[in-house]
Coordinates of C-alpha atoms and ligand atoms in Angstrom, one line a residue:
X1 CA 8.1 37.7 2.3
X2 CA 6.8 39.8 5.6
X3 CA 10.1 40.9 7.2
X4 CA 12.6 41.0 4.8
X5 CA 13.2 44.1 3.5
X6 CA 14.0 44.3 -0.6
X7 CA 17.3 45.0 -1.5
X8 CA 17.2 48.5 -3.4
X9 CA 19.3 51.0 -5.4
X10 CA 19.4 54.1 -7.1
X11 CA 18.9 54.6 -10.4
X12 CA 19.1 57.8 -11.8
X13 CA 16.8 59.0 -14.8
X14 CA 17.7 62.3 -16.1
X15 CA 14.8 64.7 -17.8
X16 CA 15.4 68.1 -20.1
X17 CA 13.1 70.6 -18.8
X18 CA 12.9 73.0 -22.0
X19 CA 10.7 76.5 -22.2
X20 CA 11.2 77.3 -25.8
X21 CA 10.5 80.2 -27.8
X22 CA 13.9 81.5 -27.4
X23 CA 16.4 82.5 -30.5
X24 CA 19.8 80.8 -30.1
X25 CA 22.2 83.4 -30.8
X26 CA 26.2 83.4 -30.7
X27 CA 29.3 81.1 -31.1
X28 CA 29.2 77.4 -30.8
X29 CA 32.6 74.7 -30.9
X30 CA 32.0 71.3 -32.3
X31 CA 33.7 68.5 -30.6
X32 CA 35.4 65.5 -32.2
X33 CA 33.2 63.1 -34.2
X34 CA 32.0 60.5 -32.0
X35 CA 31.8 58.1 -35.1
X36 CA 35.0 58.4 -35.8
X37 CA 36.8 58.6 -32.2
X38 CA 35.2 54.7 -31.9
X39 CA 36.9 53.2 -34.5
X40 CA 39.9 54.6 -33.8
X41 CA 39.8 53.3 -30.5
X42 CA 39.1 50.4 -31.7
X43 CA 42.3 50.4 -34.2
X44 CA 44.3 51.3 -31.1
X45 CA 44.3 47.1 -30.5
X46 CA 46.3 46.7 -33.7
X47 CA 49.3 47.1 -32.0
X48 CA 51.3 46.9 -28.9
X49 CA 52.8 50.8 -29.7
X50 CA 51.0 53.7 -28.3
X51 CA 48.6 55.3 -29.7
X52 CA 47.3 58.9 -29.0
X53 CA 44.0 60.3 -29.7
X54 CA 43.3 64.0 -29.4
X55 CA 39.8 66.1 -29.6
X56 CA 37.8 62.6 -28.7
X57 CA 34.4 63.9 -27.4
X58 CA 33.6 63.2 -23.8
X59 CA 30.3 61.6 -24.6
X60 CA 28.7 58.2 -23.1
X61 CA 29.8 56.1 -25.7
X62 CA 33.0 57.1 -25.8
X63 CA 33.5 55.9 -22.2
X64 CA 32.0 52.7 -22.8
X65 CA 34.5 52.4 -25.7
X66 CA 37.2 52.9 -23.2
X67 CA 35.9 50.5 -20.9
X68 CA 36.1 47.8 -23.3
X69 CA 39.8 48.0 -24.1
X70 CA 40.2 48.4 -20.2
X71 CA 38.7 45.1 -19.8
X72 CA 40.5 43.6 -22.7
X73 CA 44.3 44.5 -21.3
X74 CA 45.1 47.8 -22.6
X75 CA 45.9 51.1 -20.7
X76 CA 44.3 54.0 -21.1
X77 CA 45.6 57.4 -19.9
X78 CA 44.0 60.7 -20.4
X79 CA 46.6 63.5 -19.8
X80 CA 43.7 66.0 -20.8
X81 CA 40.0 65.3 -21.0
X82 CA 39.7 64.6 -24.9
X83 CA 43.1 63.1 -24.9
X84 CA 43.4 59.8 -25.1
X85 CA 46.7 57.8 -25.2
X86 CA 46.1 54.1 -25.6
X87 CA 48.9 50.8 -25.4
X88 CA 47.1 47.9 -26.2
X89 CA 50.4 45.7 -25.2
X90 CA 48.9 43.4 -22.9
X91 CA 45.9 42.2 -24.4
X92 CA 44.9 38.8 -22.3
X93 CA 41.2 38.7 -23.3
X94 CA 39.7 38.7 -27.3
X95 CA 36.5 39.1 -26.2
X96 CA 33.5 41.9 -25.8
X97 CA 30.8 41.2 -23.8
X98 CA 27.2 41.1 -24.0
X99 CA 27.3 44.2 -20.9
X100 CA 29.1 46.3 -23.5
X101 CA 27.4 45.2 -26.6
X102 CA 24.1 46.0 -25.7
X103 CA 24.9 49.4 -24.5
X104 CA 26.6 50.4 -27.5
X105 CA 26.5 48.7 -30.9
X106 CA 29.6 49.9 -32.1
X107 CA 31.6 47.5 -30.0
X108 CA 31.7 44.9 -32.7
X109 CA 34.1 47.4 -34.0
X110 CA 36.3 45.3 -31.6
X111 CA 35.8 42.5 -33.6
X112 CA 37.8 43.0 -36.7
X113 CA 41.4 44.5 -35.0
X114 CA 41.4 41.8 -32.5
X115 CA 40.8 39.3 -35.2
X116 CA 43.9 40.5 -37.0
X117 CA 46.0 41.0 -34.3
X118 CA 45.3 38.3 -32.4
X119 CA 44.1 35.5 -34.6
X120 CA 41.1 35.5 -32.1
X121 CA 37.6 37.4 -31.4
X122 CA 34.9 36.9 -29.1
X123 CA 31.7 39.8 -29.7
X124 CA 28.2 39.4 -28.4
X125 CA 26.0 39.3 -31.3
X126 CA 24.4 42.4 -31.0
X127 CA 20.6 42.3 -30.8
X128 CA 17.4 44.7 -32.3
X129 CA 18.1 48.5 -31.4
X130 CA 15.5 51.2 -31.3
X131 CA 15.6 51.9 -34.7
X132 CA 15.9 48.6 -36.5
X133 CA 17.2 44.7 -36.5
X134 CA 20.8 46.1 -37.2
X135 CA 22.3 42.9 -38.1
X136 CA 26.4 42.3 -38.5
X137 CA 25.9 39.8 -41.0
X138 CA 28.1 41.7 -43.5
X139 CA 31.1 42.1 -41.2
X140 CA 30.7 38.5 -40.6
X141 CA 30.8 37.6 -44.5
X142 CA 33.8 40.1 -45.1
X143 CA 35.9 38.0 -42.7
X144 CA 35.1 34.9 -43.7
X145 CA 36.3 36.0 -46.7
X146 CA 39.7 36.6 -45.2
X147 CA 39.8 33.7 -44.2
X148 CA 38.5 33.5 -40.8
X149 CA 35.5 30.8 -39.2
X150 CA 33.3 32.7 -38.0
X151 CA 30.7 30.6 -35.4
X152 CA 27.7 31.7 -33.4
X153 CA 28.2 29.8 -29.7
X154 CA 25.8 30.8 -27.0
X155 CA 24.7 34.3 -28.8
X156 CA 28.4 35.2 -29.3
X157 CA 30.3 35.9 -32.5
X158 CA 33.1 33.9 -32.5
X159 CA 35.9 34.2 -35.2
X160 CA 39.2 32.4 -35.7
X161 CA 41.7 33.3 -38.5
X162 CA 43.1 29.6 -39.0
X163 CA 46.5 30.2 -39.6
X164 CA 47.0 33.1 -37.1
X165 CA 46.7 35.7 -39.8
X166 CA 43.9 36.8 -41.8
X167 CA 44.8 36.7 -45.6
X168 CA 43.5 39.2 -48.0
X169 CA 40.7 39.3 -50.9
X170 CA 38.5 40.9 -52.9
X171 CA 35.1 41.9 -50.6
X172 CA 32.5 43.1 -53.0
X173 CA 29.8 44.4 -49.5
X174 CA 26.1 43.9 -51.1
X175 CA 24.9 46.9 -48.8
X176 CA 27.0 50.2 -47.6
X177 CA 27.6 49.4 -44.2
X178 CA 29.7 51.9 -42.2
X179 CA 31.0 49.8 -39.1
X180 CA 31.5 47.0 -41.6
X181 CA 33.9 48.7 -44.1
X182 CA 36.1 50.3 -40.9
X183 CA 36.1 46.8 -39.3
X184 CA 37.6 45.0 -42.4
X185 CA 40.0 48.2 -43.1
X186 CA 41.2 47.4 -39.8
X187 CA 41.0 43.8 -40.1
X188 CA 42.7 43.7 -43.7
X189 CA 45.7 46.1 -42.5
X190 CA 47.4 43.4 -41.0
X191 CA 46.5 40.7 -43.0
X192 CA 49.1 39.1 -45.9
X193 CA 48.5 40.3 -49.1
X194 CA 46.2 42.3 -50.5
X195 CA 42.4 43.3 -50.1
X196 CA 39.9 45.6 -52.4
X197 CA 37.0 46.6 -50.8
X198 CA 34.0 47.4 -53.5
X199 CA 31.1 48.9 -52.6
X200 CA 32.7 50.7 -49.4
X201 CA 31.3 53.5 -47.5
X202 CA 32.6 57.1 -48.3
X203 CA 31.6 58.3 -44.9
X204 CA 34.5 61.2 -43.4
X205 CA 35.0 58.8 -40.6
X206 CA 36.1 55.9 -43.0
X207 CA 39.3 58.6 -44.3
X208 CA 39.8 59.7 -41.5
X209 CA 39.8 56.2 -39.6
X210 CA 42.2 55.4 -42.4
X211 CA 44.7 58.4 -42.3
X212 CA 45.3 56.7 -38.5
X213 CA 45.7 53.5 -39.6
X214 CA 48.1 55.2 -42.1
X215 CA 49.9 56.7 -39.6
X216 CA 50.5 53.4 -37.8
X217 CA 51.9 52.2 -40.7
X218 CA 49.2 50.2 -42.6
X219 CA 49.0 50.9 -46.5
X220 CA 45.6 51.7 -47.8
X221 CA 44.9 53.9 -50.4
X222 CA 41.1 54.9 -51.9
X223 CA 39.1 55.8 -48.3
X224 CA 36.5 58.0 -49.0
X225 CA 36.0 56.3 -52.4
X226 CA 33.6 53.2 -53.3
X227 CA 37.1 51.2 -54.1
X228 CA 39.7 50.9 -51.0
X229 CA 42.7 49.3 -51.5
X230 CA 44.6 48.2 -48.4
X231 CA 48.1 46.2 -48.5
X232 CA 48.4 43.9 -46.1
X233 CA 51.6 44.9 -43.4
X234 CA 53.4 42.8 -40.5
X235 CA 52.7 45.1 -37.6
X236 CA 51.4 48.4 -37.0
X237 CA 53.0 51.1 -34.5
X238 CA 52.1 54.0 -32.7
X239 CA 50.9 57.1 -33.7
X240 CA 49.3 60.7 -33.2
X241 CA 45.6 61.9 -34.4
X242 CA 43.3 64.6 -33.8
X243 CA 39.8 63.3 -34.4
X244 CA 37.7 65.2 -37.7
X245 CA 34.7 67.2 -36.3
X246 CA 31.1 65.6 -35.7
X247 CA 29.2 66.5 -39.0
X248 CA 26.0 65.5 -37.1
X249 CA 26.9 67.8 -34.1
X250 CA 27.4 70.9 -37.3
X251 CA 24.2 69.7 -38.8
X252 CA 22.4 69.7 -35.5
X253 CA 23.5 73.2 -34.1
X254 CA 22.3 74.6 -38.0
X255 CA 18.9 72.9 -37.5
X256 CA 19.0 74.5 -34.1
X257 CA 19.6 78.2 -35.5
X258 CA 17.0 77.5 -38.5
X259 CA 14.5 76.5 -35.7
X260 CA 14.7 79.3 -33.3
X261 CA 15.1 81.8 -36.2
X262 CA 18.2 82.8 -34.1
X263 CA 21.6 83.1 -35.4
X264 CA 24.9 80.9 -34.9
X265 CA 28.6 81.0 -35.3
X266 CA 29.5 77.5 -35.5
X267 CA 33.5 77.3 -35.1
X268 CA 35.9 74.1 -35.5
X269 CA 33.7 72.8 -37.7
X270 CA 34.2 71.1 -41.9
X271 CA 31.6 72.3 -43.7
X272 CA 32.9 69.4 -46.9
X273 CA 31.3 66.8 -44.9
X274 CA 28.4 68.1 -44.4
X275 CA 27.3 69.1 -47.9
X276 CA 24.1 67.6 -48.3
X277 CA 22.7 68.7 -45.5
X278 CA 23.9 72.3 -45.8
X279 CA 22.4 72.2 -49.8
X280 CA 19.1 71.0 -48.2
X281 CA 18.9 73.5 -45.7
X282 CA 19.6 76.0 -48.2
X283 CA 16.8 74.9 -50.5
X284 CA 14.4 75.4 -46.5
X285 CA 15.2 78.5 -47.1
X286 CA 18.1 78.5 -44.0
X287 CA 21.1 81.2 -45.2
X288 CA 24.0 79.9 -44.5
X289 CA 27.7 81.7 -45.1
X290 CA 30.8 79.5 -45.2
X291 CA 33.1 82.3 -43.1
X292 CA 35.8 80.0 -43.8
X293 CA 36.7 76.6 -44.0
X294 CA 36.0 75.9 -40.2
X295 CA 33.3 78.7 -39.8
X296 CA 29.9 78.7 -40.7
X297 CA 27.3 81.5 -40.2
X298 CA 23.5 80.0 -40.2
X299 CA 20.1 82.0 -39.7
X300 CA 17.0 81.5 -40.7
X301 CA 16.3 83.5 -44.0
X302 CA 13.4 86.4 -44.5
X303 CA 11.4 84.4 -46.3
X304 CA 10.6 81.9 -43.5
X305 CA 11.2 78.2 -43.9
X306 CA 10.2 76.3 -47.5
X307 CA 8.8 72.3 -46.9
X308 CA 10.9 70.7 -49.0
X309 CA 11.8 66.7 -49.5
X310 CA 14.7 64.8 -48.6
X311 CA 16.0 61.0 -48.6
X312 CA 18.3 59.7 -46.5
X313 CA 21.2 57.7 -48.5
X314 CA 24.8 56.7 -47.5
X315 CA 27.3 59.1 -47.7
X316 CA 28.1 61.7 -49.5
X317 CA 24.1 62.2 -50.0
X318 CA 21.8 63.1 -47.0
X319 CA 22.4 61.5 -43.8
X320 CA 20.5 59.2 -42.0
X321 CA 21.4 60.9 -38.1
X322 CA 20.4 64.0 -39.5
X323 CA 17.0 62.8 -40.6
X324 CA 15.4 63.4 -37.3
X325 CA 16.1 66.8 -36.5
X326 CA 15.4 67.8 -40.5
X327 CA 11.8 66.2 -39.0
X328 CA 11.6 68.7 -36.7
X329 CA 12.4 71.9 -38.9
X330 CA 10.2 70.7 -41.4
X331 CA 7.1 71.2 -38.8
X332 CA 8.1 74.8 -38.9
X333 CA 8.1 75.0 -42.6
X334 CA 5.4 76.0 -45.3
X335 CA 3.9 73.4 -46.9
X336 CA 4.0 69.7 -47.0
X337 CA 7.6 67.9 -47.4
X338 CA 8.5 63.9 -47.8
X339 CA 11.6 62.2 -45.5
X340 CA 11.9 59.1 -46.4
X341 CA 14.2 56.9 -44.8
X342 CA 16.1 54.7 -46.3
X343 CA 18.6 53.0 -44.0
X344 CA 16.9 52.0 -41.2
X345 CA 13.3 50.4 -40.9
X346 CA 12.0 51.9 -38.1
X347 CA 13.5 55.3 -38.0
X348 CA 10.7 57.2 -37.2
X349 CA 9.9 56.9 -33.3
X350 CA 10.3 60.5 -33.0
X351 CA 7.4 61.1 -35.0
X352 CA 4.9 60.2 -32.9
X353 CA 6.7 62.6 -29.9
X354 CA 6.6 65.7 -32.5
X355 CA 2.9 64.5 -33.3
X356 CA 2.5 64.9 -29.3
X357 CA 3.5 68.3 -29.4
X358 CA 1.4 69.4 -32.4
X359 CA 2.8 68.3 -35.4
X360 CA 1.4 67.3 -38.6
X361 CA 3.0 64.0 -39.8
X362 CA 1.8 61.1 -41.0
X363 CA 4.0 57.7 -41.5
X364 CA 3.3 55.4 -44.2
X365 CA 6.1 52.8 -44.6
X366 CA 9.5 54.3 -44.5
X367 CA 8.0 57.9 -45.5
X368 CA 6.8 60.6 -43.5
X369 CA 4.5 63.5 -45.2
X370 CA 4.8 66.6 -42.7
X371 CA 2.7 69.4 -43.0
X372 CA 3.9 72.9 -42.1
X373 CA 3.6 74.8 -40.4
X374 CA 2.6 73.8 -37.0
X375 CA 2.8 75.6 -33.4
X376 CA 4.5 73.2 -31.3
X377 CA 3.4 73.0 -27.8
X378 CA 5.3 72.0 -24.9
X379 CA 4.8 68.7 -23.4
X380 CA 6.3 65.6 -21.5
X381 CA 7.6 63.4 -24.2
X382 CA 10.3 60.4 -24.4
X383 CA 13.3 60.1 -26.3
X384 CA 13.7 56.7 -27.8
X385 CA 17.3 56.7 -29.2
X386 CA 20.3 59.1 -29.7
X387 CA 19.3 61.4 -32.9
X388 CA 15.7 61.3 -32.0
X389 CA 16.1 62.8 -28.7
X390 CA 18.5 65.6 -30.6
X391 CA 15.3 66.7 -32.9
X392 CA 12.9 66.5 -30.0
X393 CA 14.9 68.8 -27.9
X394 CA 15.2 71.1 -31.3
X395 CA 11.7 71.0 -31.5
X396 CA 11.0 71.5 -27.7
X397 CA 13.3 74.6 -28.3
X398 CA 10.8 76.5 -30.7
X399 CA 7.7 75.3 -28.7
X400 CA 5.3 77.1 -27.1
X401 CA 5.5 76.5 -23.4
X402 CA 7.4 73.8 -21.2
X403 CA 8.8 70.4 -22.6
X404 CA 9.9 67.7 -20.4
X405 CA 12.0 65.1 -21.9
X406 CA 12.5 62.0 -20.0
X407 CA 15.2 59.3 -21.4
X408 CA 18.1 61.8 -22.0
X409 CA 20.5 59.6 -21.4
X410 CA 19.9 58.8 -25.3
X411 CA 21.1 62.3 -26.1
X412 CA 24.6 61.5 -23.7
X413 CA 25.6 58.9 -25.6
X414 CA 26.9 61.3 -28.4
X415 CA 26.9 64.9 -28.1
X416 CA 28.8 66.4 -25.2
X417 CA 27.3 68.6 -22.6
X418 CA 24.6 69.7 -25.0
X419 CA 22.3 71.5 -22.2
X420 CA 25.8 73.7 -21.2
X421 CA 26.1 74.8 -25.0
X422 CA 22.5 75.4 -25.9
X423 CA 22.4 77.5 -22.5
X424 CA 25.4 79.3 -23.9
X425 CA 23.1 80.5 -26.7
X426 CA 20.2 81.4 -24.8
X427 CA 18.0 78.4 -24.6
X428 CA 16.0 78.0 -21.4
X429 CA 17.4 74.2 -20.7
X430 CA 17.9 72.3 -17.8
X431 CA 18.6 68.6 -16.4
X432 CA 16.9 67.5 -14.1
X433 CA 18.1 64.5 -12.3
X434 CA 15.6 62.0 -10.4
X435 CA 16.6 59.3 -8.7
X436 CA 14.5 56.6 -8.3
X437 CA 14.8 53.3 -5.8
X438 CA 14.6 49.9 -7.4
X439 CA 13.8 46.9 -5.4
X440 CA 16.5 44.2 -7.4
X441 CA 14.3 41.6 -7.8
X442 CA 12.1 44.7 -10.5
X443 CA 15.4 46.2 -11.5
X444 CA 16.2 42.3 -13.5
X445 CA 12.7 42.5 -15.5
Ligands
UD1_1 C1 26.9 53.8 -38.6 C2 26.8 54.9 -37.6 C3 25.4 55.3 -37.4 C4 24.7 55.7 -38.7 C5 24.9 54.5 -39.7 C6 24.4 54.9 -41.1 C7 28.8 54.4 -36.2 C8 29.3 54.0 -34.9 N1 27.4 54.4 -36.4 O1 26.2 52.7 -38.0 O2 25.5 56.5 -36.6 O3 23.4 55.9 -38.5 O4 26.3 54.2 -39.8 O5 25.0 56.0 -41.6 O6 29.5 54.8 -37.1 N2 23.5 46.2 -42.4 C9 23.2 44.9 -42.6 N3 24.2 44.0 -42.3 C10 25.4 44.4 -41.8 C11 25.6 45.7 -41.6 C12 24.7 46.7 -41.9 O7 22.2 44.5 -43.1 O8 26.2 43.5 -41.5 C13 22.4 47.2 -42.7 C14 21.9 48.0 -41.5 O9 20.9 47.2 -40.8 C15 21.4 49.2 -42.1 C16 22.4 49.5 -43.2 O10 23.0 48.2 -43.5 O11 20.1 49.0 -42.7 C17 23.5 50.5 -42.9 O12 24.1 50.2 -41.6 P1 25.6 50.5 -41.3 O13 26.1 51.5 -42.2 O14 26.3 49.3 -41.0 O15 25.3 51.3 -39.9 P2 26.3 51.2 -38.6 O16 27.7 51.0 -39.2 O17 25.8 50.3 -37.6

């Protein structure tokens, strides 16, 4: 209307500006696994005790984790920036809402201790992500099983356990899910009886998720293993943990030195749950030295990089968040190399970015064939989830010339200040920040 003046704010869209061609060289610390810091915020709601949290990575998600059991009740102090000391006493709300759940998936993990706890759950379903449908329909199943109704009202999960406590079972899960397992670990701790979950996944956030909950007193013996047992307890009290480190930070900094043919230190780091990757790297012809068993040494070897296949799997074969920046690396290698994907459908959307940039790759179902090797040329390019922006910036590293890399705020959701530590080895990185004016009325399309 002529006179009225739009109401407007600020948005703020951060870019990488990357001029690669630079070998990363030097010592790198890994932070806390963000994978594993959420679910043990999430077990934090189990019981009205304190709980503290130590090396919990100051990444995106991690503050949108904290949010949520701020909004539900529970106070959360941080004596020191990784430090997280949570009492979940005065819980008035069961509920996570859509705001949260479509920023971060992995607040359904609220679902299953507030369920136990509380006899009571309220989670936004969550919808289609970037790199698939990502349904919760196992979680869902698993409870039920425990005896809960679970009922879809309004686009909301909501889940009862009858007779205020969930009871336990036998949960045979038809697929590996990761979030699923931890949620009914956490759900089954204080349920009566006792629960076997078959078919679990072995991932090192699942033992480590379940050495806290051990520490708070639940019973469960087998995480890590396709079998966990868990024993059923009255209440859960506070303890102390220090978070394992991110194998997908480890795998990306080795990608990183591979790609740059530089040469890394990385330090607080466990090179056991990272296996795979570090076997498949070796076979790519990356050298890498186990200093010890928090140290690895990675460089490129003298023969230059080999193509060479790989399939993502559950744990403990190759991982799916490391499938991306293996992409990458594989542009730089001789010869012509398969990744197929087999955990997500539509894993791929940095393909067509790398493509941009030079890359040989084509996409047929849930392979790609990429042919090495390719000079990678700088140019603007999106990031379109977390791990995709992590191999496009690894690629926009070795690349001839400037990259610009718009949607960073991907790459914040899980690895902390990456531009400070790839600058600490040498890259030529920097944010940019633009800000932007919306008019509200175009901000709600
Ligand atoms: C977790 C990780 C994520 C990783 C993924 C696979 C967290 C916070 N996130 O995600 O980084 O990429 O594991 O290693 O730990 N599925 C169903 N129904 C369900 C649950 C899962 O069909 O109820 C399917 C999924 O769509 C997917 C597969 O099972 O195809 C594995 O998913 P899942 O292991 O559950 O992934 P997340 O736990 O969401």
């Amino acid at each position: 209307m002529p006179g009225i003046l739009p109401t407007v704010f600020t948005a703020f869209m951060d870019k990488f500006l990357v001029r690669g061609g630079k070998p990363l060289k030097g010592k790198i610390e890994i932070g806390g696994a963000k994978n594993s810091a959420l679910p043990c915020l999430a077990a934090t709601l189990l019981t009205p005790e304190t709980v503290t949290l130590h090396n919990v990575p100051y990444v995106k998600d991690l503050i949108t984790q904290r949010r949520l059991l701020e909004d539900l009740g529970a106070t959360v102090l941080t004596p020191e920036l990784r430090t997280h000391k949570v009492t979940a006493r005065n819980v008035q709300i069961y509920e996570a809402p859509y705001e949260l759940v479509k920023t971060m998936r992995a607040s359904v993990l609220a679902l299953g201790p507030l369920l136990a706890r509380f006899g009571q759950a309220k989670v936004s379903l969550p919808g289609g992500c970037a790199i698939g449908t990502r349904p919760i329909d196992l979680h869902l199943k698993a409870f039920e099983q425990l005896g809960a109704t679970v009922s879809l009202e309004s686009g909301d999960v909501v889940a009862r356990a009858p007779k205020g406590r969930l009871v336990g079972n036998n949960i045979e899960f038809e697929k590996v899910t990761v979030t699923g397992t931890e949620n009914v670990m956490m759900a089954a701790a204080l349920g009566s009886g006792k629960t076997v979950i078959k078919n679990a996944a072995q991932e090192p956030e699942i033992e480590d998720l379940a050495e806290l909950l051990n520490k708070m007193g639940a019973r469960i013996k087998g995480a890590g293993t396709p079998v966990i047992e868990i024993e059923g307890v009255e209440a859960l009290g506070g303890a102390e943990h220090t978070i394992i480190p991110d194998r997908i930070e480890t795998g990306t900094f080795m990608v990183a030195a591979a790609i740059t043919h530089g040469e890394l230190e990385i330090k607080s780091c466990r090179p056991e749950h990272i296996k795979a990757v570090i076997n498949k790297l070796r076979e790519a012809g990356v050298e890498i030295e186990e200093l010890n068993q928090s140290t690895l040494h990675v460089r490129c070897g003298s023969g230059g990089l080999k193509a060479k296949d790989v399939t993502t799997e559950p744990h403990p074969d190759f991982p799916t968040d490391m499938q991306a920046q293996y992409m990458a690396l594989m542009t730089q290698a001789e010869g012509e190399s398969k990744v197929i994907e087999t955990i997500f459908e539509n894993r791929f959307m940095h393909a067509s970015e790398l493509i941009r940039m030079g890359a040989d790759i084509n996409i047929s179902g849930n392979t790609a064939v990429v042919r090495g090797k390719t000079k990678l040329m700088g140019a603007p390019i999106i990031a379109s989830d977390l791990r995709a922006s992590a191999s496009l910036v690894l690629a926009a590293l070795c690349a001839e010339g400037e990259t610009l890399i718009d949607r960073v705020y991907h790459i914040d959701r899980g690895y902390e200040t990456i531009v400070r530590k790839f600058r600490s080895l040498g890259a030529d990185i920097q944010r940019i920040t633009e800000s932007i004016a919306i008019a509200a009325d175009e901000s709600a399309k």
